[in-house]
Amino acid sequence: MKTNVYVLYGGKSVEHEVSLKSASAILNALDRSKFNVYPVYITKEGIWCNLGLLEEEIEDVKQLQIEPSTTVAKSIGEFLAKDFREGEKNIIFPAIHGINGEDGTIQGLLELLDVPYVGNEVLSSAAGMDKVIMRDIFARHGIPQTEYTSLRLHNWKEDEERCYQQVEEKIGYPCYIKPANSGSSVGISRAENRKELKKSFQEAFLYDCKIIIEREVIGREMQTSVIGNDYPKASVSGEFIMERPFFDYNAKYIDGTIIPVVPARLEPAVADNVREMAIKSFKVLNCYGLARVDIFVTDDNQVLVNEVNTMPGFTALSMTPVLWEATDGTTYAELIEWLIQLAFQRYQQKKSILYTRGVEE
């Protein structure tokens, strides 16, 4: 019997369009001789729409979008009652980036449904999505990183001057201001003075009620993919040739100005250190399945962890598949099947856990 793979994509997130690109590639790469493929579109309002069994390749992401005429709760109920083939061999592949998909919310629902799913679980997803929590965990475990501080929206509204002074005294200029929960560089900006800092706060608070401010790191950013469950492996690292001070959303997904270099230009000892730090970060956040760990390497070869992305972009040209192709020849289709196998393994591991007390004799 074939495995039913339900690919969730879209979502109520600023990364909605990025998710469509990832899903299109995943759907086309799944081997139809092994899998029944079901695209499940989640609209920007959060409504679930099952497109049915997919037999042909997706040529345009517009094919993955439909206009629903129902409510969020009703759409989820209809999917579970009518579209989800209960009793068969099923797995969910959440190809959703950002809020409401990568932050543990979808994962929590799937845990309640008791269905295997690809990628990180509730805890690692939530911790990886919240940049402040992630950095607090790194600090607790001695993982090297840049100096940072965080502020909440109500603090800023109550006393703007005090917030700006806190940043200037603790972090200084230049610094980066980011929404605590966001991805794909949405809402992120760089400030070199008070005027730019004010504007950056305004921008970041549009996307979250908590922001993080980080001291700028002068160095090259390495991206390393880590895949596995209890014994994760790290790929070779890759980097991008810098054409801007930092890669905003347009540079990553619209302008096409990013030039990847794989493997990254690192001395062997430094490359090993980066991979070891990537695996350590993966384990510290309790990750399972996959993650992409972004790490700065300074001119004197100091290694500083920037962040862990628990559901990185997943088109055939995204860094994760490119890194594994360069590491050991793993193809895009093989990578997807590897992640599905890991998901089933983790699901079986969790099934052995007792959730009720045993009967005492």
mmCIF file of C-alpha atoms in Angstrom:
data_model
loop_
_atom_site.group_PDB
_atom_site.id
_atom_site.type_symbol
_atom_site.label_atom_id
_atom_site.label_comp_id
_atom_site.label_asym_id
_atom_site.label_seq_id
_atom_site.Cartn_x
_atom_site.Cartn_y
_atom_site.Cartn_z
ATOM 1 C CA MET A 1 0.000 0.000 0.000
ATOM 2 C CA LYS A 2 1.268 3.464 -0.887
ATOM 3 C CA THR A 3 1.831 6.071 1.791
ATOM 4 C CA ASN A 4 -0.523 9.039 1.727
ATOM 5 C CA VAL A 5 1.484 12.268 1.960
ATOM 6 C CA TYR A 6 -0.484 15.405 2.817
ATOM 7 C CA VAL A 7 1.608 18.488 2.040
ATOM 8 C CA LEU A 8 0.404 21.529 4.010
ATOM 9 C CA TYR A 9 1.383 24.908 2.602
ATOM 10 C CA GLY A 10 0.481 28.586 2.483
ATOM 11 C CA GLY A 11 -0.750 29.626 5.901
ATOM 12 C CA LYS A 12 -1.547 32.769 7.826
ATOM 13 C CA SER A 13 1.987 34.112 7.583
ATOM 14 C CA VAL A 14 4.048 36.816 5.891
ATOM 15 C CA GLU A 15 5.976 33.901 4.356
ATOM 16 C CA HIS A 16 2.869 32.578 2.586
ATOM 17 C CA GLU A 17 4.328 32.980 -0.911
ATOM 18 C CA VAL A 18 7.640 31.362 0.076
ATOM 19 C CA SER A 19 5.676 28.342 1.299
ATOM 20 C CA LEU A 20 3.950 27.993 -2.075
ATOM 21 C CA LYS A 21 7.346 27.684 -3.773
ATOM 22 C CA SER A 22 8.558 25.067 -1.294
ATOM 23 C CA ALA A 23 5.345 23.053 -1.600
ATOM 24 C CA SER A 24 5.409 23.099 -5.396
ATOM 25 C CA ALA A 25 8.899 21.591 -5.435
ATOM 26 C CA ILE A 26 8.077 18.981 -2.783
ATOM 27 C CA LEU A 27 4.874 17.918 -4.537
ATOM 28 C CA ASN A 28 6.659 17.487 -7.863
ATOM 29 C CA ALA A 29 9.536 15.524 -6.340
ATOM 30 C CA LEU A 30 7.466 12.925 -4.458
ATOM 31 C CA ASP A 31 7.668 9.521 -6.165
ATOM 32 C CA ARG A 32 4.131 8.624 -7.315
ATOM 33 C CA SER A 33 5.014 4.904 -7.320
ATOM 34 C CA LYS A 34 5.510 5.123 -3.528
ATOM 35 C CA PHE A 35 3.232 7.960 -2.438
ATOM 36 C CA ASN A 36 -0.285 9.224 -2.935
ATOM 37 C CA VAL A 37 0.192 12.985 -2.913
ATOM 38 C CA TYR A 38 -2.430 15.357 -1.504
ATOM 39 C CA PRO A 39 -1.834 19.133 -1.558
ATOM 40 C CA VAL A 40 -3.594 20.966 1.276
ATOM 41 C CA TYR A 41 -3.669 24.725 0.832
ATOM 42 C CA ILE A 42 -4.091 26.929 3.901
ATOM 43 C CA THR A 43 -5.242 30.405 2.933
ATOM 44 C CA LYS A 44 -3.949 33.676 4.370
ATOM 45 C CA GLU A 45 -7.024 33.610 6.619
ATOM 46 C CA GLY A 46 -6.154 30.111 7.879
ATOM 47 C CA ILE A 47 -8.807 28.146 5.947
ATOM 48 C CA TRP A 48 -7.821 24.599 4.927
ATOM 49 C CA CYS A 49 -8.483 23.547 1.321
ATOM 50 C CA ASN A 50 -7.736 20.019 0.105
ATOM 51 C CA LEU A 51 -6.978 19.927 -3.636
ATOM 52 C CA GLY A 52 -7.443 16.157 -3.875
ATOM 53 C CA LEU A 53 -5.097 13.492 -5.208
ATOM 54 C CA LEU A 54 -2.373 15.121 -7.292
ATOM 55 C CA GLU A 55 -1.425 13.127 -10.380
ATOM 56 C CA GLU A 56 0.258 15.746 -12.573
ATOM 57 C CA GLU A 57 3.182 18.070 -11.920
ATOM 58 C CA ILE A 58 2.662 21.611 -10.716
ATOM 59 C CA GLU A 59 3.820 24.086 -13.364
ATOM 60 C CA ASP A 60 2.696 27.294 -11.663
ATOM 61 C CA VAL A 61 2.161 27.980 -7.953
ATOM 62 C CA LYS A 62 -1.205 29.508 -8.879
ATOM 63 C CA GLN A 63 -2.401 25.925 -9.390
ATOM 64 C CA LEU A 64 -1.944 25.415 -5.648
ATOM 65 C CA GLN A 65 -4.343 28.178 -4.628
ATOM 66 C CA ILE A 66 -8.136 28.099 -4.525
ATOM 67 C CA GLU A 67 -10.776 30.423 -3.146
ATOM 68 C CA PRO A 68 -12.626 28.851 -0.210
ATOM 69 C CA SER A 69 -16.144 29.564 1.007
ATOM 70 C CA THR A 70 -16.115 28.363 4.590
ATOM 71 C CA THR A 71 -14.660 29.098 8.028
ATOM 72 C CA VAL A 72 -11.361 28.051 9.574
ATOM 73 C CA ALA A 73 -12.886 25.635 12.102
ATOM 74 C CA LYS A 74 -15.297 24.133 9.585
ATOM 75 C CA SER A 75 -12.545 23.697 6.976
ATOM 76 C CA ILE A 76 -10.306 21.787 9.402
ATOM 77 C CA GLY A 77 -13.238 19.631 10.459
ATOM 78 C CA GLU A 78 -14.169 18.870 6.852
ATOM 79 C CA PHE A 79 -10.577 17.960 6.010
ATOM 80 C CA LEU A 80 -10.357 15.503 8.911
ATOM 81 C CA ALA A 81 -13.818 14.012 8.316
ATOM 82 C CA LYS A 82 -13.848 13.837 4.513
ATOM 83 C CA ASP A 83 -10.344 14.128 3.094
ATOM 84 C CA PHE A 84 -7.955 12.549 5.590
ATOM 85 C CA ARG A 85 -7.839 8.803 4.949
ATOM 86 C CA GLU A 86 -7.919 7.501 8.479
ATOM 87 C CA GLY A 87 -6.752 3.915 8.905
ATOM 88 C CA GLU A 88 -4.274 4.072 6.017
ATOM 89 C CA LYS A 89 -0.545 4.799 6.137
ATOM 90 C CA ASN A 90 -0.503 8.585 6.376
ATOM 91 C CA ILE A 91 2.034 11.308 6.980
ATOM 92 C CA ILE A 92 1.841 15.101 7.018
ATOM 93 C CA PHE A 93 4.547 17.254 5.447
ATOM 94 C CA PRO A 94 4.147 20.814 6.826
ATOM 95 C CA ALA A 95 5.813 23.008 4.214
ATOM 96 C CA ILE A 96 4.729 26.159 6.023
ATOM 97 C CA HIS A 97 7.219 28.864 6.960
ATOM 98 C CA GLY A 98 6.896 31.395 9.736
ATOM 99 C CA ILE A 99 4.031 32.068 12.118
ATOM 100 C CA ASN A 100 1.184 29.522 12.299
ATOM 101 C CA GLY A 101 3.253 26.814 10.692
ATOM 102 C CA GLU A 102 6.835 26.852 11.878
ATOM 103 C CA ASP A 103 6.160 28.018 15.427
ATOM 104 C CA GLY A 104 4.677 24.850 16.927
ATOM 105 C CA THR A 105 0.999 25.603 16.282
ATOM 106 C CA ILE A 106 0.504 23.158 13.400
ATOM 107 C CA GLN A 107 2.752 20.684 15.196
ATOM 108 C CA GLY A 108 0.544 20.824 18.289
ATOM 109 C CA LEU A 109 -2.539 20.055 16.205
ATOM 110 C CA LEU A 110 -0.802 17.121 14.530
ATOM 111 C CA GLU A 111 0.276 15.760 17.902
ATOM 112 C CA LEU A 112 -3.356 15.823 19.052
ATOM 113 C CA LEU A 113 -4.379 13.991 15.868
ATOM 114 C CA ASP A 114 -1.711 11.337 16.571
ATOM 115 C CA VAL A 115 -0.382 11.393 13.010
ATOM 116 C CA PRO A 116 3.260 11.222 11.863
ATOM 117 C CA TYR A 117 4.623 14.466 10.446
ATOM 118 C CA VAL A 118 7.883 15.668 8.948
ATOM 119 C CA GLY A 119 10.190 17.971 10.832
ATOM 120 C CA ASN A 120 10.399 19.558 14.225
ATOM 121 C CA GLU A 121 7.964 19.125 17.082
ATOM 122 C CA VAL A 122 6.170 21.651 19.270
ATOM 123 C CA LEU A 123 9.014 22.629 21.593
ATOM 124 C CA SER A 124 11.809 22.989 19.038
ATOM 125 C CA SER A 125 9.513 24.754 16.579
ATOM 126 C CA ALA A 126 8.366 27.304 19.142
ATOM 127 C CA ALA A 127 11.844 27.887 20.592
ATOM 128 C CA GLY A 128 13.433 28.161 17.157
ATOM 129 C CA MET A 129 10.825 30.627 15.956
ATOM 130 C CA ASP A 130 11.195 32.970 18.939
ATOM 131 C CA LYS A 131 14.615 34.556 18.501
ATOM 132 C CA VAL A 132 14.712 35.775 22.103
ATOM 133 C CA ILE A 133 13.914 32.369 23.620
ATOM 134 C CA MET A 134 16.358 30.725 21.234
ATOM 135 C CA ARG A 135 19.175 33.061 22.261
ATOM 136 C CA ASP A 136 18.347 32.650 25.943
ATOM 137 C CA ILE A 137 18.698 28.875 25.515
ATOM 138 C CA PHE A 138 21.968 29.286 23.639
ATOM 139 C CA ALA A 139 23.294 31.499 26.433
ATOM 140 C CA ARG A 140 22.358 28.868 29.033
ATOM 141 C CA HIS A 141 24.316 26.206 27.129
ATOM 142 C CA GLY A 142 27.376 28.296 26.348
ATOM 143 C CA ILE A 143 26.813 28.522 22.602
ATOM 144 C CA PRO A 144 28.751 31.553 21.296
ATOM 145 C CA GLN A 145 26.601 34.335 19.863
ATOM 146 C CA THR A 146 26.488 38.115 19.545
ATOM 147 C CA GLU A 147 25.246 40.434 22.309
ATOM 148 C CA TYR A 148 21.491 40.987 22.303
ATOM 149 C CA THR A 149 18.603 42.494 24.224
ATOM 150 C CA SER A 150 14.835 42.399 23.788
ATOM 151 C CA LEU A 151 11.896 44.741 24.294
ATOM 152 C CA ARG A 152 8.121 44.440 24.282
ATOM 153 C CA LEU A 153 5.639 46.696 22.554
ATOM 154 C CA HIS A 154 4.035 47.976 25.750
ATOM 155 C CA ASN A 155 7.448 48.992 27.146
ATOM 156 C CA TRP A 156 8.163 50.996 24.010
ATOM 157 C CA LYS A 157 4.786 52.704 24.073
ATOM 158 C CA GLU A 158 5.192 53.616 27.745
ATOM 159 C CA ASP A 159 8.711 55.070 27.466
ATOM 160 C CA GLU A 160 10.362 55.257 24.054
ATOM 161 C CA GLU A 161 13.359 57.212 25.313
ATOM 162 C CA ARG A 162 14.229 54.618 27.928
ATOM 163 C CA CYS A 163 14.038 51.828 25.324
ATOM 164 C CA TYR A 164 16.372 53.639 22.949
ATOM 165 C CA GLN A 165 18.816 54.335 25.780
ATOM 166 C CA GLN A 166 18.782 50.659 26.766
ATOM 167 C CA VAL A 167 19.785 49.657 23.259
ATOM 168 C CA GLU A 168 22.485 52.330 23.001
ATOM 169 C CA GLU A 169 24.004 51.428 26.378
ATOM 170 C CA LYS A 170 23.875 47.643 26.047
ATOM 171 C CA ILE A 171 24.238 47.037 22.298
ATOM 172 C CA GLY A 172 25.394 50.238 20.600
ATOM 173 C CA TYR A 173 25.565 51.009 16.885
ATOM 174 C CA PRO A 174 25.374 49.552 14.349
ATOM 175 C CA CYS A 175 22.747 47.027 15.392
ATOM 176 C CA TYR A 176 19.999 44.921 13.881
ATOM 177 C CA ILE A 177 16.382 45.160 14.979
ATOM 178 C CA LYS A 178 14.149 42.146 14.337
ATOM 179 C CA PRO A 179 10.656 40.933 15.236
ATOM 180 C CA ALA A 180 11.150 38.104 17.739
ATOM 181 C CA ASN A 181 8.849 35.823 15.755
ATOM 182 C CA SER A 182 9.350 36.202 12.040
ATOM 183 C CA GLY A 183 11.409 34.805 9.202
ATOM 184 C CA SER A 184 12.768 35.465 5.712
ATOM 185 C CA SER A 185 14.166 38.796 6.993
ATOM 186 C CA VAL A 186 10.675 40.318 7.157
ATOM 187 C CA GLY A 187 10.616 43.394 9.402
ATOM 188 C CA ILE A 188 14.375 43.363 9.935
ATOM 189 C CA SER A 189 16.484 46.493 9.557
ATOM 190 C CA ARG A 190 19.891 47.891 10.458
ATOM 191 C CA ALA A 191 20.409 51.057 12.505
ATOM 192 C CA GLU A 192 23.499 53.247 12.741
ATOM 193 C CA ASN A 193 21.992 56.068 14.788
ATOM 194 C CA ARG A 194 18.993 57.115 16.917
ATOM 195 C CA LYS A 195 16.936 58.232 13.905
ATOM 196 C CA GLU A 196 17.328 54.867 12.188
ATOM 197 C CA LEU A 197 16.721 53.057 15.456
ATOM 198 C CA LYS A 198 13.324 54.749 15.873
ATOM 199 C CA LYS A 199 12.327 53.842 12.329
ATOM 200 C CA SER A 200 13.514 50.253 12.840
ATOM 201 C CA PHE A 201 11.440 49.887 16.010
ATOM 202 C CA GLN A 202 8.359 51.076 14.147
ATOM 203 C CA GLU A 203 8.974 48.549 11.383
ATOM 204 C CA ALA A 204 9.718 45.567 13.641
ATOM 205 C CA PHE A 205 6.713 46.151 15.909
ATOM 206 C CA LEU A 206 4.433 45.842 12.879
ATOM 207 C CA TYR A 207 5.165 42.111 12.855
ATOM 208 C CA ASP A 208 5.386 41.174 16.537
ATOM 209 C CA CYS A 209 4.791 42.514 20.026
ATOM 210 C CA LYS A 210 8.335 41.566 21.024
ATOM 211 C CA ILE A 211 11.548 42.519 19.246
ATOM 212 C CA ILE A 212 15.193 41.580 19.567
ATOM 213 C CA ILE A 213 18.120 43.945 19.060
ATOM 214 C CA GLU A 214 21.500 42.429 18.205
ATOM 215 C CA ARG A 215 24.999 43.854 17.953
ATOM 216 C CA GLU A 216 26.288 43.705 14.391
ATOM 217 C CA VAL A 217 28.747 40.927 13.629
ATOM 218 C CA ILE A 218 31.433 41.624 11.038
ATOM 219 C CA GLY A 219 31.890 38.319 9.309
ATOM 220 C CA ARG A 220 30.578 35.852 6.767
ATOM 221 C CA GLU A 221 27.375 33.929 7.429
ATOM 222 C CA MET A 222 27.542 30.181 6.917
ATOM 223 C CA GLN A 223 24.489 28.009 6.427
ATOM 224 C CA THR A 224 24.631 24.383 7.482
ATOM 225 C CA SER A 225 21.860 21.815 7.200
ATOM 226 C CA VAL A 226 21.403 19.349 10.038
ATOM 227 C CA ILE A 227 19.228 16.272 9.524
ATOM 228 C CA GLY A 228 18.430 13.382 11.840
ATOM 229 C CA ASN A 229 16.727 12.431 15.080
ATOM 230 C CA ASP A 230 18.844 11.077 17.924
ATOM 231 C CA TYR A 231 22.038 11.042 15.848
ATOM 232 C CA PRO A 232 21.862 14.089 13.554
ATOM 233 C CA LYS A 233 24.349 14.737 10.766
ATOM 234 C CA ALA A 234 25.567 18.052 9.405
ATOM 235 C CA SER A 235 26.085 18.880 5.761
ATOM 236 C CA VAL A 236 28.959 20.878 4.371
ATOM 237 C CA SER A 237 28.414 24.595 4.900
ATOM 238 C CA GLY A 238 27.484 27.123 2.252
ATOM 239 C CA GLU A 239 27.586 30.890 2.107
ATOM 240 C CA PHE A 240 26.330 33.742 -0.043
ATOM 241 C CA ILE A 241 28.407 36.406 -1.717
ATOM 242 C CA MET A 242 27.413 39.636 -0.002
ATOM 243 C CA GLU A 243 25.906 42.244 -2.316
ATOM 244 C CA ARG A 244 23.980 44.065 0.431
ATOM 245 C CA PRO A 245 24.600 44.818 4.141
ATOM 246 C CA PHE A 246 22.116 42.032 4.850
ATOM 247 C CA PHE A 247 19.680 39.948 2.831
ATOM 248 C CA ASP A 248 16.176 41.296 3.156
ATOM 249 C CA TYR A 249 13.073 39.569 1.784
ATOM 250 C CA ASN A 250 13.464 41.089 -1.696
ATOM 251 C CA ALA A 251 17.084 39.989 -2.012
ATOM 252 C CA LYS A 252 16.199 36.445 -0.988
ATOM 253 C CA TYR A 253 13.084 35.851 -3.050
ATOM 254 C CA ILE A 254 12.502 38.587 -5.629
ATOM 255 C CA ASP A 255 15.622 40.323 -6.909
ATOM 256 C CA GLY A 256 17.720 37.215 -7.471
ATOM 257 C CA THR A 257 20.830 38.984 -6.166
ATOM 258 C CA ILE A 258 22.047 36.121 -3.964
ATOM 259 C CA ILE A 259 25.012 34.115 -5.229
ATOM 260 C CA PRO A 260 25.566 30.869 -3.272
ATOM 261 C CA VAL A 261 29.012 29.393 -2.712
ATOM 262 C CA VAL A 262 28.983 25.685 -1.800
ATOM 263 C CA PRO A 263 31.061 24.452 -0.074
ATOM 264 C CA ALA A 264 31.865 27.648 1.792
ATOM 265 C CA ARG A 265 35.380 29.072 1.631
ATOM 266 C CA LEU A 266 36.635 27.888 5.017
ATOM 267 C CA GLU A 267 39.802 26.343 6.368
ATOM 268 C CA PRO A 268 39.213 22.626 7.179
ATOM 269 C CA ALA A 269 39.441 23.111 10.951
ATOM 270 C CA VAL A 270 37.029 26.049 10.869
ATOM 271 C CA ALA A 271 34.622 24.115 8.631
ATOM 272 C CA ASP A 272 34.617 21.263 11.152
ATOM 273 C CA ASN A 273 33.994 23.707 13.992
ATOM 274 C CA VAL A 274 31.010 25.200 12.156
ATOM 275 C CA ARG A 275 29.469 21.762 11.550
ATOM 276 C CA GLU A 276 30.019 20.725 15.171
ATOM 277 C CA MET A 277 28.412 23.940 16.404
ATOM 278 C CA ALA A 278 25.468 23.383 14.050
ATOM 279 C CA ILE A 279 24.837 19.931 15.496
ATOM 280 C CA LYS A 280 25.181 21.230 19.056
ATOM 281 C CA SER A 281 22.643 23.990 18.365
ATOM 282 C CA PHE A 282 20.273 21.433 16.810
ATOM 283 C CA LYS A 283 20.458 19.234 19.906
ATOM 284 C CA VAL A 284 20.195 22.102 22.406
ATOM 285 C CA LEU A 285 16.887 23.205 20.827
ATOM 286 C CA ASN A 286 15.629 19.596 20.939
ATOM 287 C CA CYS A 287 15.260 19.475 17.152
ATOM 288 C CA TYR A 288 14.110 16.462 15.185
ATOM 289 C CA GLY A 289 14.037 15.895 11.456
ATOM 290 C CA LEU A 290 15.760 18.905 10.000
ATOM 291 C CA ALA A 291 16.990 22.424 10.590
ATOM 292 C CA ARG A 292 19.250 24.953 8.937
ATOM 293 C CA VAL A 293 21.738 26.555 11.306
ATOM 294 C CA ASP A 294 23.132 29.969 10.336
ATOM 295 C CA ILE A 295 26.535 30.764 11.809
ATOM 296 C CA PHE A 296 28.829 33.781 11.485
ATOM 297 C CA VAL A 297 32.564 33.303 10.979
ATOM 298 C CA THR A 298 34.632 36.413 11.677
ATOM 299 C CA ASP A 299 37.936 37.375 10.060
ATOM 300 C CA ASP A 300 39.819 35.798 12.985
ATOM 301 C CA ASN A 301 37.731 32.590 12.583
ATOM 302 C CA GLN A 302 35.542 33.163 15.612
ATOM 303 C CA VAL A 303 32.296 31.173 15.293
ATOM 304 C CA LEU A 304 29.039 32.826 16.424
ATOM 305 C CA VAL A 305 25.634 31.153 16.007
ATOM 306 C CA ASN A 306 23.022 33.455 14.469
ATOM 307 C CA GLU A 307 19.859 31.352 14.385
ATOM 308 C CA VAL A 308 18.251 27.981 13.775
ATOM 309 C CA ASN A 309 15.579 27.741 11.086
ATOM 310 C CA THR A 310 13.346 24.766 11.879
ATOM 311 C CA MET A 311 11.596 24.709 8.477
ATOM 312 C CA PRO A 312 13.959 26.296 5.971
ATOM 313 C CA GLY A 313 13.032 27.132 2.402
ATOM 314 C CA PHE A 314 12.654 23.879 0.512
ATOM 315 C CA THR A 315 12.684 24.447 -3.230
ATOM 316 C CA ALA A 316 15.121 22.393 -5.285
ATOM 317 C CA LEU A 317 17.398 25.457 -5.395
ATOM 318 C CA SER A 318 17.136 26.269 -1.671
ATOM 319 C CA MET A 319 20.259 25.940 0.418
ATOM 320 C CA THR A 320 19.187 22.778 2.285
ATOM 321 C CA PRO A 321 18.968 20.450 -0.757
ATOM 322 C CA VAL A 322 21.942 22.145 -2.406
ATOM 323 C CA LEU A 323 24.068 21.500 0.688
ATOM 324 C CA TRP A 324 23.211 17.797 0.828
ATOM 325 C CA GLU A 325 23.846 17.348 -2.881
ATOM 326 C CA ALA A 326 27.321 18.794 -2.295
ATOM 327 C CA THR A 327 27.861 16.739 0.869
ATOM 328 C CA ASP A 328 27.123 13.192 -0.274
ATOM 329 C CA GLY A 329 25.219 13.355 -3.547
ATOM 330 C CA THR A 330 21.777 13.121 -1.935
ATOM 331 C CA THR A 331 19.215 14.190 -4.519
ATOM 332 C CA TYR A 332 16.223 16.390 -3.774
ATOM 333 C CA ALA A 333 13.802 13.460 -4.064
ATOM 334 C CA GLU A 334 16.026 11.305 -1.826
ATOM 335 C CA LEU A 335 16.174 14.094 0.747
ATOM 336 C CA ILE A 336 12.380 14.240 0.951
ATOM 337 C CA GLU A 337 12.134 10.460 1.410
ATOM 338 C CA TRP A 338 14.862 10.627 4.071
ATOM 339 C CA LEU A 339 12.822 13.173 6.031
ATOM 340 C CA ILE A 340 9.688 11.031 5.701
ATOM 341 C CA GLN A 341 11.566 7.987 7.035
ATOM 342 C CA LEU A 342 12.853 10.014 9.987
ATOM 343 C CA ALA A 343 9.303 11.181 10.730
ATOM 344 C CA PHE A 344 7.990 7.612 10.858
ATOM 345 C CA GLN A 345 10.927 6.566 13.062
ATOM 346 C CA ARG A 346 10.279 9.383 15.514
ATOM 347 C CA TYR A 347 6.540 8.614 15.533
ATOM 348 C CA GLN A 348 7.188 4.967 16.429
ATOM 349 C CA GLN A 349 9.637 6.049 19.129
ATOM 350 C CA LYS A 350 6.995 8.265 20.734
ATOM 351 C CA LYS A 351 4.371 5.508 20.532
ATOM 352 C CA SER A 352 6.383 3.548 23.099
ATOM 353 C CA ILE A 353 5.856 6.287 25.700
ATOM 354 C CA LEU A 354 3.242 5.590 28.388
ATOM 355 C CA TYR A 355 0.578 8.273 28.798
ATOM 356 C CA THR A 356 -1.371 6.491 31.521
ATOM 357 C CA ARG A 357 -0.306 4.814 34.746
ATOM 358 C CA GLY A 358 0.085 1.066 34.646
ATOM 359 C CA VAL A 359 -2.377 -1.044 36.652
ATOM 360 C CA GLU A 360 -0.875 -1.973 39.992
ATOM 361 C CA GLU A 361 -1.270 -5.588 41.084
#
